[in-house]
């Protein structure tokens, strides 16, 4: 006898918020194919409703956590109107706000001093008013204690119950601060509020999943090339893997995966929360499939590179991908691709023979589902390069969060850290961190960058066994991350312009115009007036060789970004190495490999970039630089963005100097010659994007002598002299001799350092080896009888 299988369609009451569930058999449907099933159920949402009497015959009600407010003569009509409105929102695919199922009501009387406002100022009254403040609090679905002050449009989280009253008073006083008596009396006129509930029933949400063909199936290939999510045990790292303020997007994603069996890509900026949404979706996906199928379905996370790792022979990676897709089809699991854009670059020479092209037939047949995360630029590259592949994905755009939502997430993070590690993050530190990251870190979005930054701060204090993160800790961490000096980051500290000019004057000898220009860059940045959508500054240093252009760049890099970074803040590229088109790939990148410039900027986003002898670069590079100078970003072939908005871009050039007179102690070429040569060489659209052309003067006798004295003085900082406590002094004759000897009409002061090493340092080394025991003395270095002589003058004491 043949038995026809049946599937029960049930309604599950109180799906989200009640532990009890009452199944109700609605009908039986014969279902001959057990490879899939359908489940229809009902969800019940419960929302607190704050009510109060407006008049004897009318009631006003506000849906807690929203801006919805209604007035009616009958309470049940208000509740019905709210329920209909929320159901209508749901039907229009606008997801419901988060409920508060165990909501409680609390009234707190707060003493407020009114104030009178006049043109000359605000004047407090001589009496106090007692304002009743209605609070609704409870536990949200993430398990955190949340409190609403509906009539004040305030909301906050709290850790301990005994903190609640003090927090209500704090937020109320802040809200009522400097209000006039007339305004405050409006809050006294309201009747006593009470709490009601709105119940919303959502019908016939359908779940459809593929059932496992083998109960004990072992996905060996998946286990080798991917990681299963959700993970067992605790999350890795300090930060929780929670999609705060993204619950509606999580439900949208789960709905597309389960009901529509779609493949989905999440598209949004870096740091906007795409990964957390996928992690949260993986947990909900597992819970739903386990609840309704007595089986478990997972996300398997991998990368294109990992999918074909170890393949050495022709057809080997294709075989691995076939096995992987078969296992996904049998388990009904989801493939989560990190580094999604490289699906089109890995596996062959182009998109047509890549992994993406290989798995496309299985996507068409619905044999596997894929989720991934990309930026908008990356997704555009995918659509351009393999449109047929992109067409099989639903796009879920991840919008930016509001400032209010960002701060809500930050406070949730603070509460989590307090609960887990007993580390307190001060509110002022939170605001300070937000301001710094919002102004200076353009290449990543909130909330990712604030969570990542605060996690670093927490790690730091946790290692040091401390329990508090204040403004100082935030500032220290930011300086270490960016290299920016603290006085540039603090608005309450004035910039000492005299000290600023002295700093550069000691390092850049004889170039007064250049010093003024670099000082202006610092001052504009300190005032916050630089264009945030472009590099901090784009300069062209023009002039003869060996007059201090590179020294000026190095001094600017040390001043601007040299305070906390462990890496050198100066990125130097010799453009004579990139004169041919084939060399551009080495500079900018090709395929999956980023070029030298891209790699350096991603590693050091806060830096000075020196493009030495820019005129020697291939014309292709000037086209690339146009976009960098205009928008502050560089987009590679895969849609990856490299951010130049925290970079000072400096190009150097010898244009005009070669055609004119060589450097000499007499006179030098005119600035007009150099300016004309620069303007004639570059295309107008390129030249006009340069913020400033800084022309470096030729060196005169006094300047070369000053440079010589500076280089000699720097010898005192060397380890051999420091360890012995030796101090070097140099006679005027020696300085003049070295200035003449180390100067070259062709190369300016550039040979000077070699001359000092060859003549002075070598002589000092010989002297110290002959006098091993001398310590704590002054050494005089002189030019006598056509040779360098070293003498011990006196003890330093």
mmCIF file of N, CA, C and O in Angstrom, residues 244-299:
data_model
loop_
_atom_site.group_PDB
_atom_site.id
_atom_site.type_symbol
_atom_site.label_atom_id
_atom_site.label_comp_id
_atom_site.label_asym_id
_atom_site.label_seq_id
_atom_site.Cartn_x
_atom_site.Cartn_y
_atom_site.Cartn_z
ATOM 1 N N UNK A 244 22.953 45.822 16.346
ATOM 2 C CA UNK A 244 22.135 46.833 17.016
ATOM 3 C C UNK A 244 21.532 47.801 16.008
ATOM 4 O O UNK A 244 22.187 48.230 15.062
ATOM 5 N N UNK A 245 20.266 48.136 16.222
ATOM 6 C CA UNK A 245 19.532 49.090 15.384
ATOM 7 C C UNK A 245 19.357 48.611 13.940
ATOM 8 O O UNK A 245 19.037 49.397 13.063
ATOM 9 N N UNK A 246 19.541 47.331 13.689
ATOM 10 C CA UNK A 246 19.388 46.795 12.339
ATOM 11 C C UNK A 246 18.415 45.615 12.305
ATOM 12 O O UNK A 246 18.460 44.808 11.380
ATOM 13 N N UNK A 247 17.534 45.518 13.284
ATOM 14 C CA UNK A 247 16.660 44.352 13.375
ATOM 15 C C UNK A 247 15.746 44.214 12.157
ATOM 16 O O UNK A 247 15.486 43.108 11.682
ATOM 17 N N UNK A 248 15.270 45.352 11.616
ATOM 18 C CA UNK A 248 14.380 45.264 10.456
ATOM 19 C C UNK A 248 15.116 44.739 9.220
ATOM 20 O O UNK A 248 14.554 43.978 8.423
ATOM 21 N N UNK A 249 16.400 45.138 9.087
ATOM 22 C CA UNK A 249 17.188 44.635 7.960
ATOM 23 C C UNK A 249 17.520 43.157 8.133
ATOM 24 O O UNK A 249 17.556 42.407 7.145
ATOM 25 N N UNK A 250 17.757 42.751 9.360
ATOM 26 C CA UNK A 250 18.003 41.325 9.627
ATOM 27 C C UNK A 250 16.785 40.497 9.242
ATOM 28 O O UNK A 250 16.901 39.466 8.562
ATOM 29 N N UNK A 251 15.605 40.958 9.633
ATOM 30 C CA UNK A 251 14.383 40.220 9.304
ATOM 31 C C UNK A 251 14.115 40.223 7.801
ATOM 32 O O UNK A 251 13.629 39.240 7.240
ATOM 33 N N UNK A 252 14.435 41.352 7.141
ATOM 34 C CA UNK A 252 14.289 41.393 5.683
ATOM 35 C C UNK A 252 15.190 40.365 5.021
ATOM 36 O O UNK A 252 14.776 39.640 4.099
ATOM 37 N N UNK A 253 16.432 40.296 5.478
ATOM 38 C CA UNK A 253 17.379 39.343 4.909
ATOM 39 C C UNK A 253 16.925 37.904 5.149
ATOM 40 O O UNK A 253 16.915 37.074 4.220
ATOM 41 N N UNK A 254 16.515 37.592 6.369
ATOM 42 C CA UNK A 254 16.060 36.235 6.691
ATOM 43 C C UNK A 254 14.823 35.887 5.863
ATOM 44 O O UNK A 254 14.682 34.763 5.364
ATOM 45 N N UNK A 255 13.948 36.862 5.688
ATOM 46 C CA UNK A 255 12.736 36.632 4.903
ATOM 47 C C UNK A 255 13.075 36.302 3.447
ATOM 48 O O UNK A 255 12.497 35.398 2.849
ATOM 49 N N UNK A 256 14.042 37.028 2.883
ATOM 50 C CA UNK A 256 14.442 36.756 1.498
ATOM 51 C C UNK A 256 15.100 35.388 1.372
ATOM 52 O O UNK A 256 14.895 34.681 0.381
ATOM 53 N N UNK A 257 15.866 35.006 2.385
ATOM 54 C CA UNK A 257 16.556 33.719 2.326
ATOM 55 C C UNK A 257 15.593 32.551 2.495
ATOM 56 O O UNK A 257 15.710 31.522 1.820
ATOM 57 N N UNK A 258 14.629 32.710 3.393
ATOM 58 C CA UNK A 258 13.746 31.585 3.717
ATOM 59 C C UNK A 258 12.532 31.544 2.804
ATOM 60 O O UNK A 258 12.242 30.521 2.177
ATOM 61 N N UNK A 259 11.816 32.655 2.718
ATOM 62 C CA UNK A 259 10.568 32.627 1.963
ATOM 63 C C UNK A 259 10.802 32.654 0.458
ATOM 64 O O UNK A 259 10.172 31.925 -0.295
ATOM 65 N N UNK A 260 11.766 33.512 0.028
ATOM 66 C CA UNK A 260 11.999 33.659 -1.401
ATOM 67 C C UNK A 260 13.136 32.776 -1.916
ATOM 68 O O UNK A 260 13.330 32.661 -3.121
ATOM 69 N N UNK A 261 13.874 32.174 -0.984
ATOM 70 C CA UNK A 261 15.035 31.347 -1.342
ATOM 71 C C UNK A 261 15.955 32.078 -2.306
ATOM 72 O O UNK A 261 16.456 31.514 -3.285
ATOM 73 N N UNK A 262 16.195 33.345 -2.009
ATOM 74 C CA UNK A 262 16.998 34.201 -2.873
ATOM 75 C C UNK A 262 18.453 34.204 -2.417
ATOM 76 O O UNK A 262 18.765 33.937 -1.258
ATOM 77 N N UNK A 263 19.333 34.523 -3.347
ATOM 78 C CA UNK A 263 20.707 34.877 -3.005
ATOM 79 C C UNK A 263 20.738 36.391 -2.833
ATOM 80 O O UNK A 263 20.131 37.123 -3.615
ATOM 81 N N UNK A 264 21.450 36.861 -1.819
ATOM 82 C CA UNK A 264 21.353 38.269 -1.430
ATOM 83 C C UNK A 264 22.749 38.848 -1.235
ATOM 84 O O UNK A 264 23.625 38.200 -0.644
ATOM 85 N N UNK A 265 22.946 40.072 -1.711
ATOM 86 C CA UNK A 265 24.157 40.823 -1.390
ATOM 87 C C UNK A 265 23.766 42.053 -0.588
ATOM 88 O O UNK A 265 22.790 42.736 -0.903
ATOM 89 N N UNK A 266 24.523 42.309 0.468
ATOM 90 C CA UNK A 266 24.345 43.502 1.272
ATOM 91 C C UNK A 266 25.303 44.560 0.748
ATOM 92 O O UNK A 266 26.510 44.331 0.675
ATOM 93 N N UNK A 267 24.767 45.717 0.377
ATOM 94 C CA UNK A 267 25.570 46.765 -0.241
ATOM 95 C C UNK A 267 25.548 48.001 0.651
ATOM 96 O O UNK A 267 24.479 48.531 0.970
ATOM 97 N N UNK A 268 26.722 48.421 1.057
ATOM 98 C CA UNK A 268 26.831 49.602 1.911
ATOM 99 C C UNK A 268 28.285 49.940 2.156
ATOM 100 O O UNK A 268 29.193 49.193 1.789
ATOM 101 N N UNK A 269 28.516 51.061 2.810
ATOM 102 C CA UNK A 269 29.874 51.521 3.063
ATOM 103 C C UNK A 269 30.609 50.589 4.012
ATOM 104 O O UNK A 269 29.988 49.861 4.797
ATOM 105 N N UNK A 270 31.927 50.643 3.951
ATOM 106 C CA UNK A 270 32.744 49.880 4.883
ATOM 107 C C UNK A 270 32.490 50.366 6.306
ATOM 108 O O UNK A 270 32.508 51.551 6.583
ATOM 109 N N UNK A 271 32.223 49.426 7.216
ATOM 110 C CA UNK A 271 31.990 49.768 8.614
ATOM 111 C C UNK A 271 30.549 50.072 8.958
ATOM 112 O O UNK A 271 30.238 50.387 10.106
ATOM 113 N N UNK A 272 29.641 49.955 7.992
ATOM 114 C CA UNK A 272 28.255 50.355 8.238
ATOM 115 C C UNK A 272 27.458 49.283 8.967
ATOM 116 O O UNK A 272 26.352 49.528 9.450
ATOM 117 N N UNK A 273 28.005 48.053 9.051
ATOM 118 C CA UNK A 273 27.344 47.004 9.835
ATOM 119 C C UNK A 273 26.892 45.801 9.041
ATOM 120 O O UNK A 273 26.074 45.015 9.528
ATOM 121 N N UNK A 274 27.414 45.608 7.834
ATOM 122 C CA UNK A 274 26.966 44.498 6.989
ATOM 123 C C UNK A 274 27.301 43.143 7.626
ATOM 124 O O UNK A 274 26.467 42.230 7.634
ATOM 125 N N UNK A 275 28.506 43.012 8.159
ATOM 126 C CA UNK A 275 28.914 41.731 8.760
ATOM 127 C C UNK A 275 28.049 41.393 9.964
ATOM 128 O O UNK A 275 27.647 40.230 10.142
ATOM 129 N N UNK A 276 27.746 42.381 10.794
ATOM 130 C CA UNK A 276 26.922 42.119 11.980
ATOM 131 C C UNK A 276 25.504 41.696 11.576
ATOM 132 O O UNK A 276 24.893 40.843 12.228
ATOM 133 N N UNK A 277 24.993 42.283 10.506
ATOM 134 C CA UNK A 277 23.665 41.882 10.018
ATOM 135 C C UNK A 277 23.686 40.426 9.577
ATOM 136 O O UNK A 277 22.766 39.653 9.871
ATOM 137 N N UNK A 278 24.741 40.021 8.885
ATOM 138 C CA UNK A 278 24.853 38.628 8.436
ATOM 139 C C UNK A 278 25.003 37.673 9.616
ATOM 140 O O UNK A 278 24.418 36.586 9.617
ATOM 141 N N UNK A 279 25.763 38.058 10.618
ATOM 142 C CA UNK A 279 25.919 37.206 11.806
ATOM 143 C C UNK A 279 24.590 37.046 12.549
ATOM 144 O O UNK A 279 24.235 35.947 12.984
ATOM 145 N N UNK A 280 23.873 38.160 12.688
ATOM 146 C CA UNK A 280 22.562 38.099 13.346
ATOM 147 C C UNK A 280 21.588 37.266 12.515
ATOM 148 O O UNK A 280 20.801 36.469 13.052
ATOM 149 N N UNK A 281 21.641 37.425 11.186
ATOM 150 C CA UNK A 281 20.774 36.645 10.305
ATOM 151 C C UNK A 281 21.093 35.162 10.397
ATOM 152 O O UNK A 281 20.187 34.313 10.349
ATOM 153 N N UNK A 282 22.368 34.825 10.546
ATOM 154 C CA UNK A 282 22.756 33.414 10.681
ATOM 155 C C UNK A 282 22.138 32.797 11.930
ATOM 156 O O UNK A 282 21.676 31.645 11.915
ATOM 157 N N UNK A 283 22.100 33.562 13.018
ATOM 158 C CA UNK A 283 21.492 33.049 14.256
ATOM 159 C C UNK A 283 19.986 32.870 14.104
ATOM 160 O O UNK A 283 19.422 31.853 14.529
ATOM 161 N N UNK A 284 19.329 33.846 13.494
ATOM 162 C CA UNK A 284 17.880 33.738 13.320
ATOM 163 C C UNK A 284 17.526 32.634 12.320
ATOM 164 O O UNK A 284 16.532 31.930 12.488
ATOM 165 N N UNK A 285 18.331 32.506 11.304
ATOM 166 C CA UNK A 285 18.135 31.465 10.296
ATOM 167 C C UNK A 285 18.216 30.083 10.948
ATOM 168 O O UNK A 285 17.375 29.202 10.711
ATOM 169 N N UNK A 286 19.207 29.884 11.792
ATOM 170 C CA UNK A 286 19.357 28.615 12.500
ATOM 171 C C UNK A 286 18.170 28.371 13.428
ATOM 172 O O UNK A 286 17.611 27.263 13.467
ATOM 173 N N UNK A 287 17.766 29.414 14.163
ATOM 174 C CA UNK A 287 16.663 29.254 15.105
ATOM 175 C C UNK A 287 15.361 28.885 14.407
ATOM 176 O O UNK A 287 14.617 28.006 14.864
ATOM 177 N N UNK A 288 15.075 29.545 13.281
ATOM 178 C CA UNK A 288 13.835 29.274 12.567
ATOM 179 C C UNK A 288 13.819 27.872 11.970
ATOM 180 O O UNK A 288 12.829 27.144 12.072
ATOM 181 N N UNK A 289 14.918 27.494 11.339
ATOM 182 C CA UNK A 289 14.942 26.157 10.724
ATOM 183 C C UNK A 289 14.911 25.067 11.789
ATOM 184 O O UNK A 289 14.302 24.016 11.585
ATOM 185 N N UNK A 290 15.543 25.312 12.922
ATOM 186 C CA UNK A 290 15.524 24.312 14.002
ATOM 187 C C UNK A 290 14.123 24.201 14.611
ATOM 188 O O UNK A 290 13.657 23.123 14.933
ATOM 189 N N UNK A 291 13.460 25.350 14.722
ATOM 190 C CA UNK A 291 12.135 25.358 15.341
ATOM 191 C C UNK A 291 11.105 24.616 14.492
ATOM 192 O O UNK A 291 10.257 23.893 15.012
ATOM 193 N N UNK A 292 11.178 24.797 13.196
ATOM 194 C CA UNK A 292 10.106 24.286 12.346
ATOM 195 C C UNK A 292 10.465 23.029 11.562
ATOM 196 O O UNK A 292 9.624 22.454 10.892
ATOM 197 N N UNK A 293 11.712 22.613 11.628
ATOM 198 C CA UNK A 293 12.083 21.417 10.879
ATOM 199 C C UNK A 293 12.790 20.374 11.718
ATOM 200 O O UNK A 293 13.158 19.326 11.208
ATOM 201 N N UNK A 294 13.005 20.685 13.008
ATOM 202 C CA UNK A 294 13.770 19.809 13.882
ATOM 203 C C UNK A 294 15.147 19.505 13.280
ATOM 204 O O UNK A 294 15.763 18.477 13.543
ATOM 205 N N UNK A 295 15.627 20.384 12.447
ATOM 206 C CA UNK A 295 16.933 20.239 11.837
ATOM 207 C C UNK A 295 17.637 21.590 11.932
ATOM 208 O O UNK A 295 17.044 22.578 12.347
ATOM 209 N N UNK A 296 18.895 21.661 11.559
ATOM 210 C CA UNK A 296 19.669 22.891 11.697
ATOM 211 C C UNK A 296 20.278 23.287 10.361
ATOM 212 O O UNK A 296 20.881 22.449 9.684
ATOM 213 N N UNK A 297 20.114 24.548 10.006
ATOM 214 C CA UNK A 297 20.726 25.075 8.795
ATOM 215 C C UNK A 297 21.650 26.226 9.173
ATOM 216 O O UNK A 297 21.324 27.040 10.036
ATOM 217 N N UNK A 298 22.777 26.311 8.492
ATOM 218 C CA UNK A 298 23.836 27.232 8.880
ATOM 219 C C UNK A 298 24.285 28.093 7.708
ATOM 220 O O UNK A 298 23.962 27.834 6.551
ATOM 221 N N UNK A 299 25.064 29.127 8.045
ATOM 222 C CA UNK A 299 25.835 29.871 7.068
ATOM 223 C C UNK A 299 27.253 29.292 7.079
ATOM 224 O O UNK A 299 27.796 29.008 8.137
#
